[in-house]
Coordinates of C-alpha atoms and ligand atoms in Angstrom, one line a residue:
X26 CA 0.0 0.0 0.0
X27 CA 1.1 3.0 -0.7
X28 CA 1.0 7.0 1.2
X29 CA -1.0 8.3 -1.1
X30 CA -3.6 5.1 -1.1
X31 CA -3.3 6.2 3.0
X32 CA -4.5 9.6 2.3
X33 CA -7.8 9.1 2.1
X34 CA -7.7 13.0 3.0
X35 CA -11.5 13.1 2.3
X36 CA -14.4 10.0 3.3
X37 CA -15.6 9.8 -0.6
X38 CA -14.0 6.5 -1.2
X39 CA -15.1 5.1 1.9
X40 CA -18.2 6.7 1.7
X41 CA -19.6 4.6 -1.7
X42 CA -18.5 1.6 0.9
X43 CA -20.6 2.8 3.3
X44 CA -23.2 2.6 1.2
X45 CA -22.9 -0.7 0.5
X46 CA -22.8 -2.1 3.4
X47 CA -26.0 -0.1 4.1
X48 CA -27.9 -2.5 1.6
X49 CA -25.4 -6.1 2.0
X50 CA -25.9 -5.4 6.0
X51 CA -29.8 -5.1 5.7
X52 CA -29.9 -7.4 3.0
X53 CA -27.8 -10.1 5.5
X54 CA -30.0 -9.3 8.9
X55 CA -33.1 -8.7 7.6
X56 CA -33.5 -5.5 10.1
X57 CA -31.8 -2.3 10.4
X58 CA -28.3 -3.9 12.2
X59 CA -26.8 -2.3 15.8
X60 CA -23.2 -1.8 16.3
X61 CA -21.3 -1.9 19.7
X62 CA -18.0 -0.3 20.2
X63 CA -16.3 -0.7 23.5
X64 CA -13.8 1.4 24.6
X65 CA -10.1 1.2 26.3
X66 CA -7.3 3.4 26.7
X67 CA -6.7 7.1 26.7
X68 CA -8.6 10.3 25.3
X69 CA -7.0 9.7 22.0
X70 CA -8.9 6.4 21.9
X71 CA -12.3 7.9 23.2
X72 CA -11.8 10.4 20.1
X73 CA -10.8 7.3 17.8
X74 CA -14.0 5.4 18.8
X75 CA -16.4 8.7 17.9
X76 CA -14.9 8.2 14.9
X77 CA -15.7 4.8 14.6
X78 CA -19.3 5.2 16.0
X79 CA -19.8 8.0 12.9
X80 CA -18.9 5.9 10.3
X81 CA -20.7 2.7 11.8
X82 CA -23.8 5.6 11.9
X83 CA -23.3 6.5 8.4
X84 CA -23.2 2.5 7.4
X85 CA -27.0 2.2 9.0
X86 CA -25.7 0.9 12.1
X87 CA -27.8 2.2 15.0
X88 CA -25.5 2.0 18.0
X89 CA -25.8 -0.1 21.1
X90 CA -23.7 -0.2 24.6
X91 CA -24.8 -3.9 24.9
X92 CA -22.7 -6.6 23.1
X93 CA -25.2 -9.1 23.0
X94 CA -27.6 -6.7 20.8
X95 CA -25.0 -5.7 18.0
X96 CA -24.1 -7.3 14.9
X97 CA -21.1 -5.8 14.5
X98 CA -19.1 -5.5 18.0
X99 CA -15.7 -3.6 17.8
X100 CA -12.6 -3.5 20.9
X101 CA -11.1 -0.4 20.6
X102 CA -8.0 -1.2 22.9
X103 CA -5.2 -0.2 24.7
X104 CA -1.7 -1.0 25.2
X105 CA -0.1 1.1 27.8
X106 CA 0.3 -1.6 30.2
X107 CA 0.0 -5.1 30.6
X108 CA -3.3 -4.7 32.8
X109 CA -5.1 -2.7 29.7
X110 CA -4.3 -5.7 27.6
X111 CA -5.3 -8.2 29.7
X112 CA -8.9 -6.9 30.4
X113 CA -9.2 -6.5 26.0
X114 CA -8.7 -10.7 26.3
X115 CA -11.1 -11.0 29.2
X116 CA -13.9 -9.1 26.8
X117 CA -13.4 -10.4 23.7
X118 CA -13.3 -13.7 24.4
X119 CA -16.6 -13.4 25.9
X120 CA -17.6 -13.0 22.2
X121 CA -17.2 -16.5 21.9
X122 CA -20.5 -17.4 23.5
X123 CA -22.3 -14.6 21.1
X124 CA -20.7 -15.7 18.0
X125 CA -21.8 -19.2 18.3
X126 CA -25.5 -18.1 19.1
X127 CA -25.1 -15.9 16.0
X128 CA -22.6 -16.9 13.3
X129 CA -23.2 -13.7 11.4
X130 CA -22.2 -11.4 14.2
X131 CA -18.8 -9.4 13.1
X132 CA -16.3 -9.2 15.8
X133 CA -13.1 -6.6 15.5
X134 CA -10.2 -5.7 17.6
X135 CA -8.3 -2.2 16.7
X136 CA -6.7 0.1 18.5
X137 CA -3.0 0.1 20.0
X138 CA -3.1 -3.6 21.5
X139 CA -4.1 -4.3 17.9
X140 CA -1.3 -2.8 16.3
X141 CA 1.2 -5.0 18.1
X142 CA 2.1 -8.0 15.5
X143 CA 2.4 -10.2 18.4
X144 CA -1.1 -9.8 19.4
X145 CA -2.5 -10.1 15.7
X146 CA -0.7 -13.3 16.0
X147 CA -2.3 -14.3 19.5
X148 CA -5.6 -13.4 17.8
X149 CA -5.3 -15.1 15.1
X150 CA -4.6 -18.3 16.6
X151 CA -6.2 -18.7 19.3
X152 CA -9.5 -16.6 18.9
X153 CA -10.8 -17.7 16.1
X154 CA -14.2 -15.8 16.3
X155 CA -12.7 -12.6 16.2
X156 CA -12.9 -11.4 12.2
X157 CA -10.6 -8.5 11.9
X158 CA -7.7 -6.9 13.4
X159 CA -7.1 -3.5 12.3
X160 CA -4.0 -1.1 13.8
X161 CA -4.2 2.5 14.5
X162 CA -3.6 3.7 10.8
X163 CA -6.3 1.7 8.7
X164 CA -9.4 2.3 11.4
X165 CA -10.6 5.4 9.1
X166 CA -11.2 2.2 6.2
X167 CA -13.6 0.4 8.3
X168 CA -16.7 0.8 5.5
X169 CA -14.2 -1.0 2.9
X170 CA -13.2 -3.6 5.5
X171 CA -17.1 -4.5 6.7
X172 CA -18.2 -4.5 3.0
X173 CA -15.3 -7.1 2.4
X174 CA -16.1 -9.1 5.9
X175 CA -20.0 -8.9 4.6
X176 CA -19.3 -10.3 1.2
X177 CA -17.3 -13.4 1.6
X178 CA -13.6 -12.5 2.5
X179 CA -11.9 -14.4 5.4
X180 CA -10.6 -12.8 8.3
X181 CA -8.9 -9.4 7.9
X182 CA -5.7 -8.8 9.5
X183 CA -4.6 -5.4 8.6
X184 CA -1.5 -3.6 10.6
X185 CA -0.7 -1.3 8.4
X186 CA 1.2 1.6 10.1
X187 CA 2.9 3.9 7.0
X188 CA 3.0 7.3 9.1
X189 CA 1.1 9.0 6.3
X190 CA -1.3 11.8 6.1
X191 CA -4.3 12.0 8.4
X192 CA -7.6 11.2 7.0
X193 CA -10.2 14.1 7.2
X194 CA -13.8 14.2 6.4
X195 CA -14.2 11.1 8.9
X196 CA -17.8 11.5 10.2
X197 CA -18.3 11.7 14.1
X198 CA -20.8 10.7 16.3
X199 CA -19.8 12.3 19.3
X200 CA -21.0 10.8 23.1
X201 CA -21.2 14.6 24.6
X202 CA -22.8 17.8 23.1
X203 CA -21.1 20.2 25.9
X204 CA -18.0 18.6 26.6
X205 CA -15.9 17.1 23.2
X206 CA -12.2 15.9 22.1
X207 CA -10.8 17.9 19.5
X208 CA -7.1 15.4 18.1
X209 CA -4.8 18.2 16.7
X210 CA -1.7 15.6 16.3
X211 CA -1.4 11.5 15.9
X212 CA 1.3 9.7 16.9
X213 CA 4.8 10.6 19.0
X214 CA 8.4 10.7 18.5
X215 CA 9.5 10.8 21.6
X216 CA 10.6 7.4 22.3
X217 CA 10.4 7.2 26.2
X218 CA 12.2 4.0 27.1
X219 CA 8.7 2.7 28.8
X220 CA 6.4 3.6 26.3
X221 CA 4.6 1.6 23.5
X222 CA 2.9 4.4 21.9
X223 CA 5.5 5.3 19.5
X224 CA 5.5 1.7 17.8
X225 CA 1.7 1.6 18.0
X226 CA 0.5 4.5 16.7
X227 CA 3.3 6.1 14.5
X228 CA 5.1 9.4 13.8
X229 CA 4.2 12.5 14.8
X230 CA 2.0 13.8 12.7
X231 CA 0.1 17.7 13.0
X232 CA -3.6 18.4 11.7
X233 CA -3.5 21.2 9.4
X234 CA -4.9 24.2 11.2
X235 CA -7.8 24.9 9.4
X236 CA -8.5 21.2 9.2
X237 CA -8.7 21.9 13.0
X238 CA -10.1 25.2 13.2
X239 CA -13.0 24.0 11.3
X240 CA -13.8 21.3 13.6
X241 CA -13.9 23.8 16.5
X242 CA -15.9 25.8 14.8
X243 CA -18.7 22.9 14.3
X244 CA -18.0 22.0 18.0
X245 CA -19.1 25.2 19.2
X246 CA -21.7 25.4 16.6
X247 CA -23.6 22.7 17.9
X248 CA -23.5 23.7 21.7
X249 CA -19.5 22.1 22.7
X250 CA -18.5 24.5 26.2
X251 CA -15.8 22.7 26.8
X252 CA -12.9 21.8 23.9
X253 CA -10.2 19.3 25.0
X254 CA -7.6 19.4 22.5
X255 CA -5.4 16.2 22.1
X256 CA -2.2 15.0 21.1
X257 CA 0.4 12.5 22.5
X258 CA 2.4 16.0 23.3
X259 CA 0.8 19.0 22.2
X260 CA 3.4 21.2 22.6
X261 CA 5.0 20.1 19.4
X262 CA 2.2 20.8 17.4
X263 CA 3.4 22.1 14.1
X264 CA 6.8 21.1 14.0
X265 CA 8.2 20.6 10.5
X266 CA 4.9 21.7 8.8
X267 CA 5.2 24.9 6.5
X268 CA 2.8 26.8 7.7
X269 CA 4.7 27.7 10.8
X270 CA 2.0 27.5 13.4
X271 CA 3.3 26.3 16.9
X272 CA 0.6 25.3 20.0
X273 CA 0.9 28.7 20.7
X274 CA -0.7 30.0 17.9
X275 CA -3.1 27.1 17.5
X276 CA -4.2 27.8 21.1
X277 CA -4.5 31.9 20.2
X278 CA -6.4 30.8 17.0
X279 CA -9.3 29.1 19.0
X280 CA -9.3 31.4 21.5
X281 CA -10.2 34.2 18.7
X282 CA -13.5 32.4 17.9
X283 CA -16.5 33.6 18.8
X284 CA -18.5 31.4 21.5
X285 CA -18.9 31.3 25.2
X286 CA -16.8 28.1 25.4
X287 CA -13.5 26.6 27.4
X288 CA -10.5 25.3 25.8
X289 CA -8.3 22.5 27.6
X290 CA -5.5 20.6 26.0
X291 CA -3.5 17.7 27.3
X292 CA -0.5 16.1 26.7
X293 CA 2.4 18.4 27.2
X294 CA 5.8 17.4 27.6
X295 CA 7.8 19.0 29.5
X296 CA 10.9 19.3 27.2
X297 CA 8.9 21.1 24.6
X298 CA 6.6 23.1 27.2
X299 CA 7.8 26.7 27.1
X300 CA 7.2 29.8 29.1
X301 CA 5.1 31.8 25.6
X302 CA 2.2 28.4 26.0
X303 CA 2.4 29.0 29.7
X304 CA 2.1 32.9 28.7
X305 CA -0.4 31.9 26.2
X306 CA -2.7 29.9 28.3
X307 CA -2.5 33.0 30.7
X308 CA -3.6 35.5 28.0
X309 CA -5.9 33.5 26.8
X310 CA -9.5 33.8 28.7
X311 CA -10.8 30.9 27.1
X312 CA -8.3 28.3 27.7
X313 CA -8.7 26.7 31.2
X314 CA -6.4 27.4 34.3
X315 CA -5.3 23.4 34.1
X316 CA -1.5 21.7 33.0
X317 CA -1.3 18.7 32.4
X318 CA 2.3 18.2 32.8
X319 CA 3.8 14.5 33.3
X320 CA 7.3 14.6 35.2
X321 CA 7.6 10.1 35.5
X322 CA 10.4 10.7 37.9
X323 CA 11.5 13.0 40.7
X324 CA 15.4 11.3 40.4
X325 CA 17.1 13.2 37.1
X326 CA 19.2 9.4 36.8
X327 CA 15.8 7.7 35.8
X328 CA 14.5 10.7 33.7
X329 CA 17.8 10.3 31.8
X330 CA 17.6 6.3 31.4
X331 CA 13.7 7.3 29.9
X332 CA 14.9 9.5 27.6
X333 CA 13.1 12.2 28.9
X334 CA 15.0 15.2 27.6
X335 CA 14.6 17.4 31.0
X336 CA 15.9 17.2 34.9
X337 CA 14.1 18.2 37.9
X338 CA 15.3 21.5 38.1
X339 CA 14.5 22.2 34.3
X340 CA 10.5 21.0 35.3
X341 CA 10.9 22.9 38.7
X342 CA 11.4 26.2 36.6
X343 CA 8.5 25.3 34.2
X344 CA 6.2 25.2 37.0
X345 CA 7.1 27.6 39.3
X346 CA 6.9 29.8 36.3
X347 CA 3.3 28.6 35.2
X348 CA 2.5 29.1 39.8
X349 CA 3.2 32.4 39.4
X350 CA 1.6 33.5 35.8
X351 CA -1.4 31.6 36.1
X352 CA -3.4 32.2 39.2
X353 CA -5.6 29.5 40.7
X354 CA -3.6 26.9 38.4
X355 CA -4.4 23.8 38.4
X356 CA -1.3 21.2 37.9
X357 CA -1.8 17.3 37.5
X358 CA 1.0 14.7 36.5
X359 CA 1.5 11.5 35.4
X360 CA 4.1 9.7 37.6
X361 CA 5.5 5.9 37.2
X362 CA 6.8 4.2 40.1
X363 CA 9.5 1.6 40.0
X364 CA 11.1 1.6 36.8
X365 CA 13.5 -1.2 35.6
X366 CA 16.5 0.0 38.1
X367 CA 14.6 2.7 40.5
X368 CA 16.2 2.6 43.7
X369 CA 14.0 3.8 47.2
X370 CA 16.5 6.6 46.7
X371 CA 15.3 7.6 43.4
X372 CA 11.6 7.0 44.5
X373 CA 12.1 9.1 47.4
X374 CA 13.5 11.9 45.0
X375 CA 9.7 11.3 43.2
X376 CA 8.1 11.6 46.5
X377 CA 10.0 15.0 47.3
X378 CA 9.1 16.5 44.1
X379 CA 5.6 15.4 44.5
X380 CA 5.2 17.5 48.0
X381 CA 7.1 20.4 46.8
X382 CA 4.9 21.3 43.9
X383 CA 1.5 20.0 45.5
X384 CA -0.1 19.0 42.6
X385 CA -4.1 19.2 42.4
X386 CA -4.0 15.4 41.4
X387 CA -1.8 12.6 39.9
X388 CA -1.9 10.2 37.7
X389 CA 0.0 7.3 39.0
X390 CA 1.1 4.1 37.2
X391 CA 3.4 1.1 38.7
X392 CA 5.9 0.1 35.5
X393 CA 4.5 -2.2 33.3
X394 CA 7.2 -4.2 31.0
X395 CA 6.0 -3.5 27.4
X396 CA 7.5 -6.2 24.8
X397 CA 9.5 -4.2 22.4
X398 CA 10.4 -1.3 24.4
X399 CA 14.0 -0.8 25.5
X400 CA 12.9 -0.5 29.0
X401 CA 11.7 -3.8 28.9
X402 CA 15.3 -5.5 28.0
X403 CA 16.6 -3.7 31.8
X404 CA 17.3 -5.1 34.9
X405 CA 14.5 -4.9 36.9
X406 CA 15.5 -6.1 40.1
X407 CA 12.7 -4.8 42.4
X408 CA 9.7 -6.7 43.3
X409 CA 6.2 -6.1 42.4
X410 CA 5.5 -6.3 45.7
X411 CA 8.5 -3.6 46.9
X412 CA 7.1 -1.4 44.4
X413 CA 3.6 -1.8 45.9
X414 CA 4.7 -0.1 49.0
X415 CA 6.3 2.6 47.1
X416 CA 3.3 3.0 44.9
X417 CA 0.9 3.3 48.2
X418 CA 3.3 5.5 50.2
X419 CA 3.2 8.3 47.2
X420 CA -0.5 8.1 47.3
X421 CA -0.8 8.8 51.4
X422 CA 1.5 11.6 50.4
X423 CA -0.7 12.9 47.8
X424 CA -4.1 12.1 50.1
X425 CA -2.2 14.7 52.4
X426 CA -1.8 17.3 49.9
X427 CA -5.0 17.2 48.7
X428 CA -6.6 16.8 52.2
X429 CA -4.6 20.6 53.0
X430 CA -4.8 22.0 49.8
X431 CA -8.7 21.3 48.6
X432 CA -10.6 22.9 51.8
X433 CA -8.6 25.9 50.8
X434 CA -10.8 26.6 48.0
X435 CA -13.9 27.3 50.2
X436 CA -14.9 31.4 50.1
X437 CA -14.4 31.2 46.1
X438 CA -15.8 32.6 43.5
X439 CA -15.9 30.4 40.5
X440 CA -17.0 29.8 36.9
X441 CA -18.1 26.3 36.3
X442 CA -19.4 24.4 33.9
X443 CA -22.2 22.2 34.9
X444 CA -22.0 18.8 33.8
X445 CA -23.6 16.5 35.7
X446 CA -26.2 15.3 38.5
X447 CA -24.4 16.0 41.9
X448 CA -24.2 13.1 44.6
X449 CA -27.5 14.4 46.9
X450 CA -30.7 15.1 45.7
X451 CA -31.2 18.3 44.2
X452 CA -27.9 19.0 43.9
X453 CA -26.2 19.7 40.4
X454 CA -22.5 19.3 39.8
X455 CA -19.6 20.8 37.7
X456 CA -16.1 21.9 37.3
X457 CA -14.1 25.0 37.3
X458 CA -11.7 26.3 34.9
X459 CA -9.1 23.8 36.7
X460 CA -9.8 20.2 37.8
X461 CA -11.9 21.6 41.1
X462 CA -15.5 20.0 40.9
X463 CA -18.1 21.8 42.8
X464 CA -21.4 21.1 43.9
X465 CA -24.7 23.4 44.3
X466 CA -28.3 23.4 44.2
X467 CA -29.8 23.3 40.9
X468 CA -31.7 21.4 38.5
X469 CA -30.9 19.4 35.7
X470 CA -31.7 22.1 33.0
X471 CA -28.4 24.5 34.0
X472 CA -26.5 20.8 32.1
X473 CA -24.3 22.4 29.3
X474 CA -24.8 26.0 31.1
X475 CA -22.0 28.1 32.8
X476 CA -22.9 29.4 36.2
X477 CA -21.1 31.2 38.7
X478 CA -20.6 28.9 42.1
X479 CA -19.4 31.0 45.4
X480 CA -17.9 27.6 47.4
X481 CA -19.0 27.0 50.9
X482 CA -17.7 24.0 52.9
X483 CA -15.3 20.8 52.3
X484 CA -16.4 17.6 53.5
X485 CA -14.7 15.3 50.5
X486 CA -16.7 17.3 48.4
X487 CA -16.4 20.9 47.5
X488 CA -20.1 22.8 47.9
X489 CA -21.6 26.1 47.0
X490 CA -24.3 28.3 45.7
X491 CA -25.0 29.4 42.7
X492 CA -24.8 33.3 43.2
Ligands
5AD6 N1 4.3 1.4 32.5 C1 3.6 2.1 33.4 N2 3.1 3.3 33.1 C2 3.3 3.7 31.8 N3 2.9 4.9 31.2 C3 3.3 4.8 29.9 N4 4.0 3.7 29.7 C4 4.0 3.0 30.8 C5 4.5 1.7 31.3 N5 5.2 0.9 30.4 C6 2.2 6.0 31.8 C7 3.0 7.3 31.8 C8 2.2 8.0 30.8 C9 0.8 7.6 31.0 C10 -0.2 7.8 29.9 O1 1.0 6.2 31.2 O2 2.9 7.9 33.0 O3 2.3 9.4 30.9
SF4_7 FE1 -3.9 5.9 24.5 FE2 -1.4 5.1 24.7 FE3 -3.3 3.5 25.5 FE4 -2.8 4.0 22.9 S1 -1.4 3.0 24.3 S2 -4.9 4.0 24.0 S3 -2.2 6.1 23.0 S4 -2.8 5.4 26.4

């Protein structure tokens, strides 16, 4: 196959397949069919699977959440760690049952687990129900894939990964109408020593702005407060393209439209994170006081044996920078906690770093050994266990921050966007422009709607009035 057969740059071709399958599908159930797409992984994937749920909408799928409705189930999976993988073989081999009830059910597996050959291979073998396995690059073909599955072919394997152009004109059927995922990038170059991602979903490669722009533009259109921009690290956004614009400008560019409506963005990295987005993000009234900035280690020896292109002080800077720019700030991280060689010193130097910023929240993740990755050839001589009791001590640390840190945003004034039921009757809840979320007294029709929250008590959750 070749890039330019990639570039499908617009649905038409996939589209006339679509078509097809509209009539072969009906045609082959003798009723309008239902589709069920289950979800692992990451925002990325979340975005992926709207994807997915569009074109299976535009085939004359309606859309289930229950397996055991659908003709056509698809795993949309994850490979970050070996626990994410291991649930995706727990769930689709429950399919088995289904299938044999139903021969003419279509079972797929795509996705980042999918990507890996050696999973393809596991599939093949021994799951002999499942009919296709398609990686990250090929998902945007799935019309042209059921039409083949629907008209006689055998199993499709397909793992193409060619690190061309991104597909456009992909329809969406988006779960949310006031909270979306907007992907301005695909793929990473970063090449942590941990990390999968790079063999599973490619190269970095940017959206064209306007390809981006215009997608914003329909967001907010149709009622989206709350714009989540996403990339493996956003902050790179643009890099090598000719027209020059960095995250910066991207972020400036949104910020210009016209709409009541929040913009967030997350992966940034902290090599490429620079004081202009942290000045940008303060300029910028529409993007949200929130950085999601992963540090993975506290000790600068295990940033440097991850490849990680920054040391603690370097970070340090970044954030005490973005403490004093961006007031009421809120800072999450991803951390990883015994990786191949960590000693309790180097954990402790994680542990340090954690207390000294005070983060609002953390992501934290024991090392999982990933097949391929160079992390995975190291020594890795501490237990699971050991590592356990590291893991647990760096969350009673965190408990402890948050437990000083969160009553100290009672007596606030804030703007938040309601977006859900609260936990009492009666109550309505929603989150600021950080990660805070806030409960008041309210009814369900202020969903979607901005309202100004005055916070009055702590008790594990954070209360107030609507004023
Ligand atoms: N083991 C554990 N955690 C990992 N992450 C990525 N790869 C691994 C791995 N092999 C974590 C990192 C990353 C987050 C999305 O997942 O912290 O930022
Ligand atoms: Fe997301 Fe990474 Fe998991 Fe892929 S492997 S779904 S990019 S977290």
């Amino acid at each position: 196959m070749t890039k330019a057969d990639f570039n499908t740059d617009n649905y038409a071709e996939q589209s006339a397949y679509a078509d097809r399958v509209k009539t072969l599908a009906l045609k082959k159930y003798g009723k309008q069919p239902a589709a069920c797409v289950v979800t692992f992984g990451c925002q990325q994937n979340v975005s992926d699977s709207e994807r997915l749920k569009g074109m299976l909408v535009n085939m004359g799928y309606s859309l289930t959440d229950k397996e055991e409705e659908a003709q056509f189930i698809i795993f949309n999976t994850c490979a970050v760690r070996e626990h994410a993988e291991d649930r995706v073989y727990g769930n689709v081999g429950a399919t088995k049952a289904l299938k044999r009830k139903n021969p003419d059910i279509i079972v797929a597996v795509c996705g980042c687990m999918a990507q890996r050959q050696s999973v393809a291979d596991k599939i093949k073998q021994s799951y002999p129900y499942v009919d296709m396995v398609l990686g990250t690059q090929v998902q945007h073909r799935l019309p042209e894939f059921i039409y083949r599955r629907l008209s006689g072919s055998g199993r499709i394997f397909d793992l193409t990964l060619e690190n061309g152009e991104i597909p456009e004109g992909v329809p969406i059927k988006r779960d949310g109408t006031f909270k979306g995922w907007l992907p301005i990038m695909y793929g990473c170059n970063n090449f942590c020593t941990y990390c999968i991602v790079p063999y599973v979903r490619g190269r970095e490669r940017s959206r064209a702005p306007e390809q981006i722009i215009n997608e914003a533009k329909q967001m907010i259109a149709s009622g989206c407060k709350d714009i989540t921009l996403l990339g493996q690290n956003v902050n790179s956004y643009g890099k090598g393209e000719e027209h020059g614009l960095n995250f910066s400008g991207l972020l400036r560019k949104i910020n210009e439209l016209d709409g009541d409506f929040r913009i967030r963005f997350m992966t940034s990295h902290p090599r490429d994170c620079t004081k202009e987005l942290i000045d940008t993000v303060r300029d910028c009234e529409k993007v949200s006081s929130h950085l999601h900035l992963p540090f993975q280690s506290g000790s600068d020896r295990i940033l440097k044996i991850m490849n990680r292109h920054y040391d603690r002080k370097r970070y340090l800077e970044l954030v005490n920078y973005a403490k004093e720019q961006i007031p009421d700030l809120a800072l999450t991280t991803d951390i990883i906690v015994g990786f191949p060689g960590e000693t309790y010193e180097d954990f402790k130097e994680t542990l340090s770093l954690v207390k000294e910023v005070e983060f609002s929240s953390l992501f934290t993740f024991i090392y999982s050994p990933r097949e391929g990755t160079p992390a995975a050839a190291m020594d890795d001589p501490v237990s699971r266990e050991e590592k356990g009791k590291w893991f647990s001590e760096l969350l009673k640390v965190q408990e402890e921050i948050a437990e000083k840190n969160e009553p100290k945003l009672v007596g606030k004034t804030y703007r938040v966007l309601c977006d859900a039921v609260g936990s009492e009757d009666g109550y309505m809840s929603g989150r600021n422009s950080g990660t805070a979320v806030i409960e008041f007294p309210g009814e369900k029709d202020l969903l979607g709607s901005f309202v100004t929250v005055k916070t009055e008590e702590y008790s594990g959750v954070l209360k107030g009035k609507i004023i």
